[in-house]
Amino acid sequence: MASVRRIRAMSQAERMALCDEVYGRQPALLAHVLVLPRLGVPMQKVDRVLHALLILYDLYSRTSAGGLPPVSEDILEQVNANQLALLKLMDSEERSEALRLCKLSVSSHPEINALAFLIGDLREAGITDMVTHEDEYCFRAVRNLLDAIIRVRGRTGDAGVPPRR
């Protein structure tokens, strides 16, 4: 993925400049990451979530005609509520059914390749233990970022115009 290579090749100063750009154009997305330390997530893991945000921002800004539409806090709250509802449902099910629901959630995701990359990237960073709150918060934040971006792109379509009905 070109965005992964581009972000990995950036110097610290270039990454900071990109963070400034994200702050200017998508402050809710950046705030969604920057709240993680208040939830007890160590900075090393926050940095990995920020890395994921920069990749998503680069990818979807470049591939959305007219740029990426703004993501609001309301949209982030909606995608988080959807994710929490799924987790609550999975908690109430037997383990085999919960695993089936988890697999279905991933395999039916509209951006399955981006989601697979993000999950793999978190695992590569050692963020794998969904039992600990800090890892759960990282996974949920990354999924929320992706789902919120997908939602705003769906509202305007890739060409910046409302989708057909």
PDB file of C-alpha atoms in Angstrom:
ATOM      1  CA  MET A   1       0.000   0.000   0.000  1.00  0.00           C
ATOM      2  CA  ALA A   2       1.507   3.305  -1.102  1.00  0.00           C
ATOM      3  CA  SER A   3       0.244   5.168   1.980  1.00  0.00           C
ATOM      4  CA  VAL A   4       2.045   2.736   4.291  1.00  0.00           C
ATOM      5  CA  ARG A   5       5.318   3.228   2.440  1.00  0.00           C
ATOM      6  CA  ARG A   6       4.844   6.993   2.339  1.00  0.00           C
ATOM      7  CA  ILE A   7       4.157   7.317   6.099  1.00  0.00           C
ATOM      8  CA  ARG A   8       6.957   4.912   7.072  1.00  0.00           C
ATOM      9  CA  ALA A   9       9.438   6.880   4.952  1.00  0.00           C
ATOM     10  CA  MET A  10       8.575  10.209   6.598  1.00  0.00           C
ATOM     11  CA  SER A  11      10.939  11.928   8.970  1.00  0.00           C
ATOM     12  CA  GLN A  12       9.707  12.898  12.420  1.00  0.00           C
ATOM     13  CA  ALA A  13       9.294  16.501  11.207  1.00  0.00           C
ATOM     14  CA  GLU A  14       7.213  15.361   8.214  1.00  0.00           C
ATOM     15  CA  ARG A  15       5.020  13.233  10.480  1.00  0.00           C
ATOM     16  CA  MET A  16       4.501  16.223  12.780  1.00  0.00           C
ATOM     17  CA  ALA A  17       3.550  18.377   9.784  1.00  0.00           C
ATOM     18  CA  LEU A  18       1.051  15.721   8.702  1.00  0.00           C
ATOM     19  CA  CYS A  19      -0.375  15.628  12.247  1.00  0.00           C
ATOM     20  CA  ASP A  20      -0.818  19.415  12.001  1.00  0.00           C
ATOM     21  CA  GLU A  21      -2.666  18.916   8.712  1.00  0.00           C
ATOM     22  CA  VAL A  22      -4.902  16.251  10.257  1.00  0.00           C
ATOM     23  CA  TYR A  23      -5.581  18.613  13.169  1.00  0.00           C
ATOM     24  CA  GLY A  24      -6.619  21.341  10.744  1.00  0.00           C
ATOM     25  CA  ARG A  25      -8.806  19.163   8.519  1.00  0.00           C
ATOM     26  CA  GLN A  26      -9.942  16.288  10.753  1.00  0.00           C
ATOM     27  CA  PRO A  27      -9.684  17.413  14.404  1.00  0.00           C
ATOM     28  CA  ALA A  28     -12.213  14.830  15.640  1.00  0.00           C
ATOM     29  CA  LEU A  29     -10.124  11.974  14.221  1.00  0.00           C
ATOM     30  CA  LEU A  30      -6.983  13.266  15.902  1.00  0.00           C
ATOM     31  CA  ALA A  31      -8.815  13.854  19.191  1.00  0.00           C
ATOM     32  CA  HIS A  32     -10.075  10.254  19.059  1.00  0.00           C
ATOM     33  CA  VAL A  33      -6.444   9.119  19.190  1.00  0.00           C
ATOM     34  CA  LEU A  34      -5.159  11.727  21.625  1.00  0.00           C
ATOM     35  CA  VAL A  35      -7.719  10.767  24.282  1.00  0.00           C
ATOM     36  CA  LEU A  36      -6.142   7.303  24.622  1.00  0.00           C
ATOM     37  CA  PRO A  37      -3.521   8.297  27.255  1.00  0.00           C
ATOM     38  CA  ARG A  38      -6.369   9.476  29.514  1.00  0.00           C
ATOM     39  CA  LEU A  39      -7.731   5.926  29.282  1.00  0.00           C
ATOM     40  CA  GLY A  40      -4.424   4.502  30.484  1.00  0.00           C
ATOM     41  CA  VAL A  41      -2.951   3.589  27.114  1.00  0.00           C
ATOM     42  CA  PRO A  42       0.866   3.913  27.109  1.00  0.00           C
ATOM     43  CA  MET A  43       2.356   6.393  24.643  1.00  0.00           C
ATOM     44  CA  GLN A  44       4.088   3.642  22.644  1.00  0.00           C
ATOM     45  CA  LYS A  45       0.687   2.155  21.822  1.00  0.00           C
ATOM     46  CA  VAL A  46      -0.873   5.578  21.235  1.00  0.00           C
ATOM     47  CA  ASP A  47       1.896   6.230  18.718  1.00  0.00           C
ATOM     48  CA  ARG A  48       0.930   3.053  16.842  1.00  0.00           C
ATOM     49  CA  VAL A  49      -2.717   4.161  16.699  1.00  0.00           C
ATOM     50  CA  LEU A  50      -1.565   7.600  15.509  1.00  0.00           C
ATOM     51  CA  HIS A  51       0.517   5.841  12.851  1.00  0.00           C
ATOM     52  CA  ALA A  52      -2.657   4.034  11.707  1.00  0.00           C
ATOM     53  CA  LEU A  53      -4.540   7.348  11.574  1.00  0.00           C
ATOM     54  CA  LEU A  54      -1.843   8.923   9.415  1.00  0.00           C
ATOM     55  CA  ILE A  55      -1.999   5.999   6.995  1.00  0.00           C
ATOM     56  CA  LEU A  56      -5.799   6.137   6.814  1.00  0.00           C
ATOM     57  CA  TYR A  57      -5.758   9.907   6.399  1.00  0.00           C
ATOM     58  CA  ASP A  58      -3.192   9.726   3.599  1.00  0.00           C
ATOM     59  CA  LEU A  59      -4.974   6.881   1.836  1.00  0.00           C
ATOM     60  CA  TYR A  60      -8.494   8.256   1.947  1.00  0.00           C
ATOM     61  CA  SER A  61      -7.499  11.885   1.365  1.00  0.00           C
ATOM     62  CA  ARG A  62      -5.688  10.907  -1.818  1.00  0.00           C
ATOM     63  CA  THR A  63      -8.435   8.589  -3.066  1.00  0.00           C
ATOM     64  CA  SER A  64     -11.421  10.821  -2.297  1.00  0.00           C
ATOM     65  CA  ALA A  65     -12.155  13.379  -4.988  1.00  0.00           C
ATOM     66  CA  GLY A  66     -12.238  16.760  -3.311  1.00  0.00           C
ATOM     67  CA  GLY A  67     -10.500  15.352  -0.226  1.00  0.00           C
ATOM     68  CA  LEU A  68     -11.843  13.481   2.736  1.00  0.00           C
ATOM     69  CA  PRO A  69     -15.099  14.980   4.067  1.00  0.00           C
ATOM     70  CA  PRO A  70     -14.931  16.085   7.714  1.00  0.00           C
ATOM     71  CA  VAL A  71     -15.564  13.425  10.357  1.00  0.00           C
ATOM     72  CA  SER A  72     -17.578  14.805  13.264  1.00  0.00           C
ATOM     73  CA  GLU A  73     -17.553  13.729  16.880  1.00  0.00           C
ATOM     74  CA  ASP A  74     -21.155  12.574  16.355  1.00  0.00           C
ATOM     75  CA  ILE A  75     -20.070  10.170  13.633  1.00  0.00           C
ATOM     76  CA  LEU A  76     -17.293   8.814  15.848  1.00  0.00           C
ATOM     77  CA  GLU A  77     -19.823   8.346  18.655  1.00  0.00           C
ATOM     78  CA  GLN A  78     -22.169   6.499  16.283  1.00  0.00           C
ATOM     79  CA  VAL A  79     -19.534   4.076  15.022  1.00  0.00           C
ATOM     80  CA  ASN A  80     -18.321   3.537  18.590  1.00  0.00           C
ATOM     81  CA  ALA A  81     -21.901   2.778  19.717  1.00  0.00           C
ATOM     82  CA  ASN A  82     -22.242   0.261  16.869  1.00  0.00           C
ATOM     83  CA  GLN A  83     -18.999  -1.392  17.870  1.00  0.00           C
ATOM     84  CA  LEU A  84     -19.991  -1.521  21.545  1.00  0.00           C
ATOM     85  CA  ALA A  85     -23.344  -3.075  20.615  1.00  0.00           C
ATOM     86  CA  LEU A  86     -21.572  -5.801  18.661  1.00  0.00           C
ATOM     87  CA  LEU A  87     -19.175  -6.450  21.548  1.00  0.00           C
ATOM     88  CA  LYS A  88     -22.087  -6.637  23.977  1.00  0.00           C
ATOM     89  CA  LEU A  89     -23.875  -9.109  21.702  1.00  0.00           C
ATOM     90  CA  MET A  90     -20.736 -11.223  21.405  1.00  0.00           C
ATOM     91  CA  ASP A  91     -20.308 -11.201  25.190  1.00  0.00           C
ATOM     92  CA  SER A  92     -23.792 -12.630  25.610  1.00  0.00           C
ATOM     93  CA  GLU A  93     -23.164 -15.540  23.228  1.00  0.00           C
ATOM     94  CA  GLU A  94     -21.414 -18.861  23.626  1.00  0.00           C
ATOM     95  CA  ARG A  95     -17.754 -18.755  22.601  1.00  0.00           C
ATOM     96  CA  SER A  96     -18.299 -20.499  19.253  1.00  0.00           C
ATOM     97  CA  GLU A  97     -21.104 -18.112  18.299  1.00  0.00           C
ATOM     98  CA  ALA A  98     -19.081 -15.100  19.453  1.00  0.00           C
ATOM     99  CA  LEU A  99     -16.184 -16.222  17.242  1.00  0.00           C
ATOM    100  CA  ARG A 100     -18.558 -16.674  14.304  1.00  0.00           C
ATOM    101  CA  LEU A 101     -19.953 -13.163  14.825  1.00  0.00           C
ATOM    102  CA  CYS A 102     -16.439 -11.732  15.058  1.00  0.00           C
ATOM    103  CA  LYS A 103     -15.386 -13.424  11.823  1.00  0.00           C
ATOM    104  CA  LEU A 104     -18.585 -12.288  10.109  1.00  0.00           C
ATOM    105  CA  SER A 105     -17.991  -8.709  11.273  1.00  0.00           C
ATOM    106  CA  VAL A 106     -14.510  -8.712   9.776  1.00  0.00           C
ATOM    107  CA  SER A 107     -15.274 -10.626   6.578  1.00  0.00           C
ATOM    108  CA  SER A 108     -18.262  -8.412   5.739  1.00  0.00           C
ATOM    109  CA  HIS A 109     -16.462  -5.136   6.431  1.00  0.00           C
ATOM    110  CA  PRO A 110     -16.710  -2.762   3.440  1.00  0.00           C
ATOM    111  CA  GLU A 111     -12.952  -2.072   3.569  1.00  0.00           C
ATOM    112  CA  ILE A 112     -11.736  -5.556   4.467  1.00  0.00           C
ATOM    113  CA  ASN A 113      -8.209  -4.986   3.126  1.00  0.00           C
ATOM    114  CA  ALA A 114      -7.721  -1.804   5.148  1.00  0.00           C
ATOM    115  CA  LEU A 115      -9.148  -3.513   8.239  1.00  0.00           C
ATOM    116  CA  ALA A 116      -6.888  -6.540   7.763  1.00  0.00           C
ATOM    117  CA  PHE A 117      -3.854  -4.275   7.420  1.00  0.00           C
ATOM    118  CA  LEU A 118      -4.780  -2.338  10.564  1.00  0.00           C
ATOM    119  CA  ILE A 119      -5.313  -5.490  12.624  1.00  0.00           C
ATOM    120  CA  GLY A 120      -2.013  -6.889  11.384  1.00  0.00           C
ATOM    121  CA  ASP A 121      -0.229  -3.623  12.127  1.00  0.00           C
ATOM    122  CA  LEU A 122      -1.528  -3.587  15.700  1.00  0.00           C
ATOM    123  CA  ARG A 123      -0.561  -7.223  16.182  1.00  0.00           C
ATOM    124  CA  GLU A 124       2.915  -6.497  14.803  1.00  0.00           C
ATOM    125  CA  ALA A 125       3.213  -3.821  17.504  1.00  0.00           C
ATOM    126  CA  GLY A 126       2.280  -6.341  20.192  1.00  0.00           C
ATOM    127  CA  ILE A 127      -1.228  -4.961  20.646  1.00  0.00           C
ATOM    128  CA  THR A 128      -3.002  -8.298  20.737  1.00  0.00           C
ATOM    129  CA  ASP A 129      -4.495  -8.856  24.173  1.00  0.00           C
ATOM    130  CA  MET A 130      -8.149  -7.859  24.011  1.00  0.00           C
ATOM    131  CA  VAL A 131      -8.434  -8.751  27.699  1.00  0.00           C
ATOM    132  CA  THR A 132      -6.404  -5.709  28.728  1.00  0.00           C
ATOM    133  CA  HIS A 133      -8.232  -2.431  28.460  1.00  0.00           C
ATOM    134  CA  GLU A 134      -5.339  -0.613  26.802  1.00  0.00           C
ATOM    135  CA  ASP A 135      -5.217  -3.048  23.869  1.00  0.00           C
ATOM    136  CA  GLU A 136      -9.005  -3.096  23.573  1.00  0.00           C
ATOM    137  CA  TYR A 137      -9.052   0.711  23.437  1.00  0.00           C
ATOM    138  CA  CYS A 138      -6.420   0.679  20.682  1.00  0.00           C
ATOM    139  CA  PHE A 139      -8.330  -1.855  18.573  1.00  0.00           C
ATOM    140  CA  ARG A 140     -11.606  -0.013  19.071  1.00  0.00           C
ATOM    141  CA  ALA A 141     -10.036   3.354  18.245  1.00  0.00           C
ATOM    142  CA  VAL A 142      -8.520   2.075  15.006  1.00  0.00           C
ATOM    143  CA  ARG A 143     -11.767   0.400  13.966  1.00  0.00           C
ATOM    144  CA  ASN A 144     -13.697   3.571  14.838  1.00  0.00           C
ATOM    145  CA  LEU A 145     -11.331   5.684  12.723  1.00  0.00           C
ATOM    146  CA  LEU A 146     -11.771   3.419   9.712  1.00  0.00           C
ATOM    147  CA  ASP A 147     -15.539   3.082  10.126  1.00  0.00           C
ATOM    148  CA  ALA A 148     -16.012   6.845  10.559  1.00  0.00           C
ATOM    149  CA  ILE A 149     -13.993   7.556   7.420  1.00  0.00           C
ATOM    150  CA  ILE A 150     -16.032   5.005   5.489  1.00  0.00           C
ATOM    151  CA  ARG A 151     -19.237   6.569   6.749  1.00  0.00           C
ATOM    152  CA  VAL A 152     -18.353  10.123   5.637  1.00  0.00           C
ATOM    153  CA  ARG A 153     -17.136   8.890   2.285  1.00  0.00           C
ATOM    154  CA  GLY A 154     -20.425   7.037   1.826  1.00  0.00           C
ATOM    155  CA  ARG A 155     -22.431  10.175   2.490  1.00  0.00           C
ATOM    156  CA  THR A 156     -20.804  12.119  -0.299  1.00  0.00           C
ATOM    157  CA  GLY A 157     -19.530   9.340  -2.518  1.00  0.00           C
ATOM    158  CA  ASP A 158     -15.995   9.326  -3.871  1.00  0.00           C
ATOM    159  CA  ALA A 159     -16.715  12.166  -6.285  1.00  0.00           C
ATOM    160  CA  GLY A 160     -17.825  14.567  -3.553  1.00  0.00           C
ATOM    161  CA  VAL A 161     -21.473  14.420  -4.555  1.00  0.00           C
ATOM    162  CA  PRO A 162     -24.334  12.751  -2.719  1.00  0.00           C
ATOM    163  CA  PRO A 163     -24.794   9.070  -3.605  1.00  0.00           C
ATOM    164  CA  ARG A 164     -27.687   8.073  -5.878  1.00  0.00           C
ATOM    165  CA  ARG A 165     -30.865   6.872  -4.218  1.00  0.00           C
TER     166      ARG A 165
END
